[in-house]
GROMACS .gro file of C-alpha atoms in nm:
model
  442
    1MET     CA    1  -4.407   2.087  -3.162
    2ARG     CA    2  -4.497   1.949  -2.820
    3ALA     CA    3  -4.674   1.628  -2.737
    4MET     CA    4  -4.769   1.464  -2.414
    5LEU     CA    5  -4.828   1.148  -2.616
    6LEU     CA    6  -4.674   1.067  -2.951
    7GLY     CA    7  -4.945   1.001  -3.206
    8LEU     CA    8  -5.249   0.798  -3.108
    9PRO     CA    9  -5.281   0.630  -2.769
   10ILE     CA   10  -5.039   0.338  -2.761
   11MET     CA   11  -5.120   0.009  -2.598
   12ALA     CA   12  -4.867  -0.266  -2.551
   13VAL     CA   13  -4.800  -0.605  -2.405
   14THR     CA   14  -4.666  -0.555  -2.053
   15VAL     CA   15  -4.317  -0.655  -1.953
   16SER     CA   16  -4.444  -0.986  -1.820
   17ILE     CA   17  -4.468  -1.229  -2.109
   18ALA     CA   18  -4.683  -1.463  -1.908
   19ALA     CA   19  -4.936  -1.199  -1.800
   20ALA     CA   20  -4.993  -1.044  -2.145
   21VAL     CA   21  -5.195  -0.760  -1.991
   22LEU     CA   22  -5.232  -0.445  -2.199
   23THR     CA   23  -5.102  -0.115  -2.055
   24PRO     CA   24  -5.017   0.217  -2.220
   25LEU     CA   25  -4.660   0.305  -2.302
   26LYS     CA   26  -4.597   0.635  -2.126
   27ILE     CA   27  -4.417   0.931  -2.280
   28GLY     CA   28  -4.247   1.202  -2.077
   29PRO     CA   29  -4.416   1.542  -2.067
   30GLU     CA   30  -4.328   1.839  -2.285
   31GLU     CA   31  -4.099   1.654  -2.520
   32VAL     CA   32  -4.004   1.829  -2.842
   33PHE     CA   33  -4.059   1.634  -3.164
   34GLY     CA   34  -4.122   1.697  -3.530
   35PRO     CA   35  -3.994   1.880  -3.835
   36ASN     CA   36  -4.055   2.230  -3.693
   37PRO     CA   37  -3.980   2.220  -3.321
   38GLU     CA   38  -4.059   2.514  -3.093
   39LEU     CA   39  -3.756   2.557  -2.867
   40ASP     CA   40  -3.751   2.686  -2.510
   41GLU     CA   41  -3.522   2.966  -2.403
   42PRO     CA   42  -3.196   2.824  -2.265
   43THR     CA   43  -3.122   2.806  -1.894
   44GLN     CA   44  -2.782   2.741  -1.741
   45SER     CA   45  -2.642   2.629  -1.408
   46TRP     CA   46  -2.291   2.556  -1.287
   47LEU     CA   47  -2.376   2.195  -1.204
   48PRO     CA   48  -2.578   2.004  -1.463
   49THR     CA   49  -2.903   1.826  -1.391
   50VAL     CA   50  -2.812   1.461  -1.345
   51LYS     CA   51  -3.087   1.201  -1.325
   52ILE     CA   52  -3.001   0.855  -1.454
   53ALA     CA   53  -3.210   0.545  -1.409
   54LYS     CA   54  -3.046   0.289  -1.182
   55PRO     CA   55  -2.977  -0.034  -1.374
   56VAL     CA   56  -3.154  -0.339  -1.230
   57GLY     CA   57  -3.181  -0.573  -1.529
   58TRP     CA   58  -3.469  -0.795  -1.635
   59LYS     CA   59  -3.633  -1.048  -1.407
   60ASN     CA   60  -3.723  -1.393  -1.535
   61GLY     CA   61  -4.031  -1.371  -1.756
   62GLU     CA   62  -3.993  -0.999  -1.825
   63ALA     CA   63  -3.950  -0.845  -2.167
   64PRO     CA   64  -4.001  -0.502  -2.322
   65ALA     CA   65  -4.349  -0.378  -2.407
   66VAL     CA   66  -4.436  -0.348  -2.775
   67ALA     CA   67  -4.700  -0.164  -2.978
   68PRO     CA   68  -5.024  -0.334  -3.090
   69GLY     CA   69  -4.978  -0.591  -3.363
   70LEU     CA   70  -4.621  -0.669  -3.259
   71SER     CA   71  -4.456  -0.937  -3.047
   72VAL     CA   72  -4.112  -0.952  -2.889
   73VAL     CA   73  -3.877  -1.237  -2.804
   74GLU     CA   74  -3.534  -1.260  -2.649
   75PHE     CA   75  -3.307  -1.314  -2.949
   76ALA     CA   76  -2.993  -1.352  -2.736
   77ALA     CA   77  -2.901  -1.315  -2.368
   78ASP     CA   78  -2.597  -1.321  -2.140
   79LEU     CA   79  -2.401  -1.079  -2.357
   80ASP     CA   80  -2.152  -0.827  -2.219
   81HIS     CA   81  -2.256  -0.468  -2.289
   82PRO     CA   82  -2.392  -0.522  -2.643
   83ARG     CA   83  -2.410  -0.184  -2.815
   84TRP     CA   84  -2.418  -0.216  -3.194
   85LEU     CA   85  -2.557  -0.456  -3.453
   86TYR     CA   86  -2.478  -0.555  -3.809
   87VAL     CA   87  -2.670  -0.810  -4.016
   88LEU     CA   88  -2.464  -1.019  -4.256
   89PRO     CA   89  -2.598  -1.118  -4.599
   90ASN     CA   90  -2.638  -1.479  -4.482
   91GLY     CA   91  -2.857  -1.369  -4.190
   92GLY     CA   92  -2.593  -1.391  -3.919
   93VAL     CA   93  -2.600  -1.105  -3.670
   94LEU     CA   94  -2.283  -0.937  -3.551
   95VAL     CA   95  -2.296  -0.761  -3.216
   96ALA     CA   96  -2.023  -0.530  -3.087
   97GLU     CA   97  -1.978  -0.599  -2.714
   98THR     CA   98  -1.797  -0.286  -2.615
   99ASN     CA   99  -1.756   0.014  -2.389
  100ARG     CA  100  -1.542   0.326  -2.369
  101PRO     CA  101  -1.163   0.301  -2.380
  102PRO     CA  102  -0.974   0.295  -2.048
  103ASN     CA  103  -0.789   0.590  -1.898
  104GLU     CA  104  -0.976   0.860  -2.084
  105ALA     CA  105  -0.835   1.200  -1.989
  106GLY     CA  106  -1.063   1.404  -1.766
  107GLY     CA  107  -1.210   1.747  -1.813
  108GLY     CA  108  -1.254   1.891  -1.464
  109ILE     CA  109  -1.507   1.834  -1.188
  110LYS     CA  110  -1.809   1.841  -1.419
  111ALA     CA  111  -1.656   1.573  -1.642
  112TRP     CA  112  -1.568   1.368  -1.334
  113ALA     CA  113  -1.920   1.396  -1.195
  114THR     CA  114  -2.077   1.300  -1.527
  115SER     CA  115  -1.844   1.001  -1.560
  116PHE     CA  116  -1.925   0.892  -1.205
  117PHE     CA  117  -2.300   0.897  -1.256
  118MET     CA  118  -2.278   0.735  -1.598
  119GLY     CA  119  -2.080   0.456  -1.436
  120LYS     CA  120  -2.359   0.407  -1.184
  121ALA     CA  121  -2.600   0.385  -1.478
  122GLY     CA  122  -2.424   0.076  -1.609
  123ALA     CA  123  -2.176   0.243  -1.843
  124GLY     CA  124  -1.872   0.184  -1.623
  125VAL     CA  125  -1.797  -0.177  -1.715
  126GLN     CA  126  -1.465  -0.270  -1.871
  127SER     CA  127  -1.492  -0.296  -2.247
  128PRO     CA  128  -1.518  -0.658  -2.370
  129ASN     CA  129  -1.357  -0.545  -2.697
  130ARG     CA  130  -1.507  -0.818  -2.911
  131ILE     CA  131  -1.755  -0.885  -3.190
  132THR     CA  132  -1.979  -1.187  -3.145
  133LEU     CA  133  -2.162  -1.373  -3.421
  134LEU     CA  134  -2.519  -1.481  -3.341
  135THR     CA  135  -2.704  -1.728  -3.564
  136ASP     CA  136  -3.063  -1.848  -3.570
  137THR     CA  137  -3.015  -2.190  -3.728
  138ASP     CA  138  -3.370  -2.323  -3.683
  139GLY     CA  139  -3.563  -2.012  -3.789
  140ASP     CA  140  -3.753  -1.959  -3.464
  141GLY     CA  141  -3.644  -1.596  -3.426
  142LYS     CA  142  -3.394  -1.675  -3.149
  143ALA     CA  143  -3.019  -1.718  -3.181
  144ASP     CA  144  -2.922  -2.074  -3.093
  145LYS     CA  145  -2.556  -2.051  -3.193
  146ARG     CA  146  -2.288  -1.799  -3.105
  147SER     CA  147  -1.916  -1.759  -3.154
  148VAL     CA  148  -1.660  -1.487  -3.092
  149LEU     CA  149  -1.575  -1.366  -3.441
  150LEU     CA  150  -1.317  -1.103  -3.337
  151GLU     CA  151  -1.155  -1.016  -3.006
  152ASN     CA  152  -0.883  -0.793  -2.859
  153LEU     CA  153  -1.021  -0.491  -3.042
  154MET     CA  154  -1.015  -0.129  -2.918
  155SER     CA  155  -1.368  -0.029  -2.810
  156PRO     CA  156  -1.519  -0.147  -3.141
  157PHE     CA  157  -1.848  -0.007  -3.262
  158GLY     CA  158  -1.946   0.024  -3.629
  159MET     CA  159  -1.914  -0.272  -3.869
  160ALA     CA  160  -1.948  -0.304  -4.247
  161LEU     CA  161  -1.889  -0.591  -4.489
  162VAL     CA  162  -1.758  -0.494  -4.833
  163GLY     CA  163  -1.683  -0.789  -5.059
  164ASP     CA  164  -1.447  -1.020  -4.873
  165LYS     CA  165  -1.340  -0.758  -4.617
  166LEU     CA  166  -1.503  -0.689  -4.282
  167TYR     CA  167  -1.445  -0.332  -4.168
  168VAL     CA  168  -1.457  -0.242  -3.799
  169ALA     CA  169  -1.451   0.107  -3.646
  170ASN     CA  170  -1.242   0.101  -3.330
  171ALA     CA  171  -1.239   0.406  -3.104
  172ASP     CA  172  -0.932   0.541  -3.283
  173ALA     CA  173  -0.918   0.379  -3.630
  174VAL     CA  174  -1.099   0.189  -3.900
  175VAL     CA  175  -0.945  -0.153  -3.951
  176ARG     CA  176  -1.034  -0.448  -4.172
  177PHE     CA  177  -1.011  -0.825  -4.172
  178PRO     CA  178  -1.049  -1.094  -4.438
  179TYR     CA  179  -1.392  -1.256  -4.425
  180LYS     CA  180  -1.567  -1.530  -4.616
  181GLU     CA  181  -1.926  -1.640  -4.575
  182GLY     CA  182  -1.962  -1.887  -4.291
  183ASP     CA  183  -1.657  -1.771  -4.096
  184GLU     CA  184  -1.712  -1.809  -3.723
  185LYS     CA  185  -1.367  -1.696  -3.609
  186ILE     CA  186  -1.122  -1.451  -3.762
  187THR     CA  187  -0.762  -1.485  -3.645
  188ALA     CA  188  -0.591  -1.275  -3.912
  189PRO     CA  189  -0.432  -0.954  -3.783
  190ALA     CA  190  -0.611  -0.625  -3.833
  191GLU     CA  191  -0.511  -0.417  -4.134
  192SER     CA  192  -0.523  -0.043  -4.076
  193VAL     CA  193  -0.745   0.154  -4.313
  194ALA     CA  194  -0.778   0.504  -4.167
  195ALA     CA  195  -0.689   0.669  -3.838
  196LEU     CA  196  -0.976   0.837  -3.654
  197PRO     CA  197  -0.964   1.104  -3.381
  198GLY     CA  198  -0.888   0.926  -3.054
  199GLY     CA  199  -0.737   0.989  -2.712
  200PRO     CA  200  -0.610   1.064  -2.464
  201ARG     CA  201  -0.942   1.250  -2.429
  202ASN     CA  202  -1.197   1.061  -2.640
  203HIS     CA  203  -1.525   1.202  -2.512
  204HIS     CA  204  -1.758   1.056  -2.774
  205TRP     CA  205  -1.567   0.737  -2.836
  206THR     CA  206  -1.829   0.551  -3.042
  207LYS     CA  207  -1.725   0.555  -3.407
  208ASN     CA  208  -1.983   0.422  -3.649
  209ILE     CA  209  -1.935   0.326  -4.014
  210ILE     CA  210  -2.160   0.242  -4.306
  211ALA     CA  211  -2.059   0.131  -4.655
  212ALA     CA  212  -2.184   0.306  -4.968
  213ARG     CA  213  -2.411   0.086  -5.174
  214ASP     CA  214  -2.150   0.040  -5.447
  215GLY     CA  215  -1.880  -0.053  -5.193
  216SER     CA  216  -1.644   0.221  -5.305
  217ARG     CA  217  -1.632   0.410  -4.974
  218LEU     CA  218  -1.725   0.418  -4.610
  219TYR     CA  219  -1.892   0.693  -4.413
  220ALA     CA  220  -1.762   0.733  -4.057
  221ALA     CA  221  -1.957   0.915  -3.785
  222ILE     CA  222  -1.731   1.087  -3.532
  223GLY     CA  223  -1.862   1.267  -3.224
  224SER     CA  224  -1.724   1.581  -3.061
  225ASN     CA  225  -1.467   1.577  -2.783
  226SER     CA  226  -1.680   1.789  -2.549
  227ASN     CA  227  -2.029   1.917  -2.482
  228VAL     CA  228  -1.992   2.255  -2.650
  229GLY     CA  229  -1.624   2.305  -2.730
  230GLU     CA  230  -1.522   2.388  -2.372
  231ASN     CA  231  -1.185   2.217  -2.415
  232GLY     CA  232  -1.094   2.441  -2.710
  233LEU     CA  233  -1.150   2.401  -3.081
  234ALA     CA  234  -0.807   2.244  -3.130
  235GLU     CA  235  -0.937   1.931  -2.956
  236GLU     CA  236  -1.226   1.917  -3.202
  237GLU     CA  237  -1.012   1.883  -3.513
  238GLY     CA  238  -1.182   1.632  -3.741
  239ARG     CA  239  -1.462   1.571  -3.491
  240ALA     CA  240  -1.835   1.645  -3.477
  241ALA     CA  241  -1.841   1.529  -3.836
  242ILE     CA  242  -1.909   1.254  -4.083
  243TRP     CA  243  -1.609   1.150  -4.290
  244GLU     CA  244  -1.601   0.985  -4.629
  245ILE     CA  245  -1.328   0.720  -4.655
  246SER     CA  246  -1.247   0.594  -5.004
  247LEU     CA  247  -1.168   0.226  -5.046
  248PRO     CA  248  -0.943   0.039  -5.067
  249HIS     CA  249  -0.663   0.286  -4.987
  250GLY     CA  250  -0.839   0.466  -4.699
  251LYS     CA  251  -0.804   0.829  -4.802
  252ALA     CA  252  -1.044   1.032  -4.586
  253ARG     CA  253  -1.216   1.367  -4.631
  254SER     CA  254  -1.478   1.562  -4.442
  255PHE     CA  255  -1.827   1.499  -4.578
  256ALA     CA  256  -2.036   1.707  -4.332
  257THR     CA  257  -1.949   1.900  -4.015
  258GLY     CA  258  -2.107   2.063  -3.711
  259LEU     CA  259  -2.282   1.741  -3.603
  260ARG     CA  260  -2.220   1.720  -3.228
  261ASN     CA  261  -2.244   1.343  -3.193
  262PRO     CA  262  -2.371   1.157  -3.499
  263VAL     CA  263  -2.406   0.784  -3.431
  264GLY     CA  264  -2.665   0.580  -3.623
  265MET     CA  265  -2.654   0.604  -4.003
  266ASP     CA  266  -2.859   0.447  -4.279
  267PHE     CA  267  -2.948   0.508  -4.643
  268LYS     CA  268  -3.304   0.599  -4.725
  269PRO     CA  269  -3.451   0.298  -4.907
  270GLY     CA  270  -3.412   0.306  -5.283
  271SER     CA  271  -3.157   0.586  -5.275
  272ASP     CA  272  -2.801   0.683  -5.190
  273GLU     CA  273  -2.923   0.955  -4.953
  274LEU     CA  274  -2.744   0.920  -4.618
  275TRP     CA  275  -2.932   0.989  -4.295
  276THR     CA  276  -2.807   1.007  -3.938
  277VAL     CA  277  -2.928   1.060  -3.582
  278VAL     CA  278  -2.739   1.318  -3.377
  279ASN     CA  279  -2.708   1.372  -3.001
  280GLU     CA  280  -2.726   1.745  -2.936
  281ARG     CA  281  -2.572   1.947  -2.649
  282ASP     CA  282  -2.658   1.935  -2.280
  283GLU     CA  283  -2.700   2.172  -1.985
  284LEU     CA  284  -2.941   2.425  -2.137
  285GLY     CA  285  -3.265   2.292  -1.990
  286ASP     CA  286  -3.496   1.992  -1.992
  287ASN     CA  287  -3.643   2.055  -2.335
  288ILE     CA  288  -3.346   2.182  -2.531
  289VAL     CA  289  -3.157   2.101  -2.733
  290PRO     CA  290  -3.349   1.821  -2.911
  291ASP     CA  291  -3.156   1.535  -3.063
  292TYR     CA  292  -3.241   1.504  -3.429
  293LEU     CA  293  -3.276   1.289  -3.740
  294THR     CA  294  -3.151   1.443  -4.061
  295HIS     CA  295  -3.033   1.371  -4.411
  296VAL     CA  296  -2.663   1.443  -4.448
  297LYS     CA  297  -2.592   1.702  -4.712
  298GLU     CA  298  -2.242   1.689  -4.858
  299GLY     CA  299  -2.036   1.990  -4.749
  300ALA     CA  300  -2.302   2.113  -4.507
  301PHE     CA  301  -2.232   2.262  -4.162
  302TYR     CA  302  -2.495   2.173  -3.899
  303GLY     CA  303  -2.397   2.437  -3.646
  304TRP     CA  304  -2.209   2.273  -3.357
  305PRO     CA  305  -2.074   2.416  -3.135
  306GLN     CA  306  -2.171   2.776  -3.203
  307LYS     CA  307  -2.528   2.716  -3.324
  308TYR     CA  308  -2.812   2.473  -3.271
  309TYR     CA  309  -3.108   2.428  -3.499
  310ALA     CA  310  -2.939   2.651  -3.753
  311THR     CA  311  -3.036   2.989  -3.608
  312HIS     CA  312  -2.984   2.966  -3.229
  313PHE     CA  313  -2.647   3.079  -3.095
  314ASP     CA  314  -2.488   2.911  -2.792
  315GLU     CA  315  -2.306   3.175  -2.588
  316ARG     CA  316  -2.087   2.911  -2.423
  317ALA     CA  317  -1.918   2.804  -2.747
  318PRO     CA  318  -1.577   2.933  -2.857
  319ILE     CA  319  -1.574   3.141  -3.174
  320PRO     CA  320  -1.345   3.031  -3.462
  321ASP     CA  321  -1.024   3.224  -3.513
  322LYS     CA  322  -1.164   3.380  -3.829
  323GLY     CA  323  -1.433   3.537  -3.611
  324ASP     CA  324  -1.747   3.437  -3.798
  325VAL     CA  325  -1.971   3.133  -3.802
  326ALA     CA  326  -2.094   2.979  -4.126
  327ASP     CA  327  -2.461   2.946  -4.210
  328ALA     CA  328  -2.595   2.623  -4.065
  329GLN     CA  329  -2.810   2.354  -4.221
  330MET     CA  330  -3.147   2.300  -4.051
  331PRO     CA  331  -3.200   1.941  -3.928
  332ASP     CA  332  -3.498   1.752  -4.065
  333TYR     CA  333  -3.667   1.622  -3.750
  334ALA     CA  334  -3.645   1.673  -3.373
  335LEU     CA  335  -3.627   1.357  -3.160
  336GLY     CA  336  -3.677   1.500  -2.811
  337ALA     CA  337  -3.418   1.663  -2.588
  338HIS     CA  338  -3.162   1.443  -2.411
  339THR     CA  339  -3.318   1.122  -2.541
  340ALA     CA  340  -2.973   0.994  -2.646
  341SER     CA  341  -3.098   0.884  -2.986
  342LEU     CA  342  -2.834   0.639  -3.109
  343GLY     CA  343  -2.974   0.361  -3.324
  344LEU     CA  344  -3.114   0.418  -3.673
  345ALA     CA  345  -3.263   0.172  -3.921
  346PHE     CA  346  -3.507   0.241  -4.203
  347SER     CA  347  -3.797   0.000  -4.236
  348ASN     CA  348  -3.793  -0.233  -4.534
  349GLY     CA  349  -4.158  -0.252  -4.626
  350GLN     CA  350  -4.452  -0.408  -4.444
  351THR     CA  351  -4.283  -0.696  -4.261
  352LEU     CA  352  -4.392  -0.542  -3.929
  353GLY     CA  353  -4.727  -0.422  -4.063
  354SER     CA  354  -4.847  -0.132  -4.275
  355SER     CA  355  -4.792   0.118  -3.992
  356TYR     CA  356  -4.417   0.066  -4.030
  357ALA     CA  357  -4.391   0.043  -4.408
  358SER     CA  358  -4.219   0.377  -4.461
  359GLY     CA  359  -4.003   0.540  -4.198
  360ALA     CA  360  -3.717   0.500  -3.955
  361PHE     CA  361  -3.671   0.314  -3.627
  362VAL     CA  362  -3.467   0.508  -3.370
  363GLY     CA  363  -3.315   0.356  -3.056
  364GLN     CA  364  -3.322   0.608  -2.771
  365HIS     CA  365  -3.074   0.511  -2.499
  366GLY     CA  366  -3.225   0.744  -2.240
  367SER     CA  367  -3.156   1.077  -2.074
  368TRP     CA  368  -2.917   1.178  -1.798
  369ASN     CA  369  -2.940   1.560  -1.821
  370ARG     CA  370  -3.317   1.591  -1.768
  371SER     CA  371  -3.526   1.620  -1.452
  372VAL     CA  372  -3.795   1.394  -1.601
  373PRO     CA  373  -3.643   1.094  -1.781
  374ALA     CA  374  -3.691   1.072  -2.157
  375GLY     CA  375  -3.596   0.809  -2.411
  376TYR     CA  376  -3.544   0.452  -2.288
  377ARG     CA  377  -3.746   0.326  -2.586
  378VAL     CA  378  -3.746   0.260  -2.959
  379ILE     CA  379  -3.961   0.494  -3.166
  380PHE     CA  380  -4.075   0.493  -3.527
  381VAL     CA  381  -4.066   0.814  -3.733
  382PRO     CA  382  -4.309   0.794  -4.029
  383PHE     CA  383  -4.197   0.923  -4.369
  384VAL     CA  384  -4.427   1.078  -4.629
  385ASP     CA  385  -4.296   1.158  -4.976
  386GLY     CA  386  -3.942   1.080  -4.864
  387LYS     CA  387  -3.941   1.309  -4.558
  388PRO     CA  388  -4.023   1.259  -4.189
  389SER     CA  389  -4.376   1.377  -4.120
  390GLY     CA  390  -4.604   1.398  -3.818
  391LEU     CA  391  -4.537   1.258  -3.473
  392PRO     CA  392  -4.348   0.937  -3.399
  393SER     CA  393  -4.493   0.634  -3.226
  394VAL     CA  394  -4.338   0.414  -2.960
  395VAL     CA  395  -4.254   0.069  -3.094
  396VAL     CA  396  -4.068  -0.079  -2.796
  397GLY     CA  397  -4.090   0.049  -2.438
  398GLY     CA  398  -4.100  -0.078  -2.083
  399PHE     CA  399  -3.726  -0.041  -2.029
  400LEU     CA  400  -3.801   0.158  -1.713
  401ASN     CA  401  -3.994  -0.017  -1.437
  402GLY     CA  402  -4.253   0.142  -1.211
  403GLN     CA  403  -3.981   0.275  -0.978
  404GLY     CA  404  -3.799   0.448  -1.265
  405GLN     CA  405  -3.521   0.189  -1.265
  406ALA     CA  406  -3.368   0.065  -1.589
  407ARG     CA  407  -3.432  -0.295  -1.677
  408GLY     CA  408  -3.249  -0.217  -1.998
  409ARG     CA  409  -3.140   0.060  -2.233
  410PRO     CA  410  -3.181   0.030  -2.611
  411VAL     CA  411  -2.887   0.125  -2.831
  412GLY     CA  412  -2.840  -0.011  -3.181
  413VAL     CA  413  -3.133  -0.123  -3.396
  414ALA     CA  414  -3.129  -0.325  -3.717
  415VAL     CA  415  -3.378  -0.490  -3.951
  416ASP     CA  416  -3.272  -0.851  -4.000
  417GLY     CA  417  -3.291  -1.057  -4.317
  418LYS     CA  418  -3.641  -1.182  -4.229
  419GLY     CA  419  -3.783  -0.837  -4.160
  420GLY     CA  420  -3.769  -0.851  -3.781
  421LEU     CA  421  -3.645  -0.557  -3.577
  422LEU     CA  422  -3.340  -0.629  -3.359
  423VAL     CA  423  -3.268  -0.410  -3.057
  424ALA     CA  424  -2.939  -0.413  -2.865
  425ASP     CA  425  -2.988  -0.365  -2.490
  426ASP     CA  426  -2.659  -0.279  -2.319
  427VAL     CA  427  -2.795  -0.275  -1.962
  428GLY     CA  428  -3.008  -0.589  -1.994
  429ASN     CA  429  -2.720  -0.752  -2.186
  430LYS     CA  430  -2.966  -0.889  -2.439
  431ILE     CA  431  -3.072  -0.858  -2.801
  432TRP     CA  432  -3.449  -0.835  -2.848
  433ARG     CA  433  -3.632  -0.924  -3.168
  434VAL     CA  434  -3.965  -0.764  -3.263
  435ASN     CA  435  -4.192  -0.933  -3.513
  436ALA     CA  436  -4.547  -0.888  -3.638
  437SER     CA  437  -4.787  -1.075  -3.410
  438GLY     CA  438  -4.898  -1.408  -3.550
  439GLN     CA  439  -4.625  -1.407  -3.812
  440PRO     CA  440  -4.364  -1.683  -3.827
  441ALA     CA  441  -4.011  -1.580  -3.736
  442GLN     CA  442  -3.893  -1.661  -4.086
   0.00000   0.00000   0.00000
């Protein structure tokens, strides 16, 4: 399903807060969205298409553009590569300030070239390796207090609070720390829970976790160690998968496989049904393969690396030793090719208006392997009868300026305790908060 524009024409407050002039949020051409995407034929070249927006940051008075009926404020600034968010029960917001581990083993000239250009896009900073606590003490929708809750971690990403234990997914392990409500600094040593696939090559280093509603287990999202298995299947052991880790002893098992790079996870409201967003493979053309949003079926194989969208074979992928490839589960919803869909948060009712009462917010970090940039926005995927339906709408845009430069790049998204939408911006080094226009922050 193709769309030049997603849904109805979208108007938004411009990036200048002071000006408040309405302009449309643009969508890249020929993007592939929806529950039944029509896929192009693949094309290949020895050198991949590389087009990454140069990071320039936000000028004073600038902010992202938002859809009609919404407003946006700077929740927190002057952070160091904020990537992921977690909202505590008391309303405090944890942000993982993090980047890839150092000294990652290379994978040839293509890997070197990709790493070089990603570095120029703002992803080459040294990892801060900390989790910062942000608090809005006066209820104005902006954090006025911050403290470093944890430091000296190992490229931390996912976070989950279960009882009096705070779990953190480092790039190579899940660890936990004692936590009590109101803690602003944790000095206790990390306790190991479960080892995760790590280095020396750790291609998709971001490891996300989410706790089951009853607190009995964690789910860990683990990306592949390559684009399409080019380093051999031995290096993919335990990867491209979601694990289930039982608590408290940390015994892990595979829950679902064949997911190239699952990152954001959330439970569909009112259920224990796990959903994830997945970054699909590169270097087959501008419009394939679409990233996707899908429910995670226990025991299911989603195709990577040999298949995409269940029925399409990738000739580049190595074949398993047994010689055959299992039937693959069809994803639920295409999110556009190369959009780098990372963040995922289901809406929690009508706090942002009736248009966002049922569905999922997706943070799209932005493309690198596409001749026309895509992503660099937060979209909303509407759900009907428990399933994604129709075209998405842009909720937050304006991360690219008129010259195609990146003022910011959205990553993690979260709905806070007051119903506002938080967006981590790892190029702008800010957290943005979106609220319904005219509504108090609280």
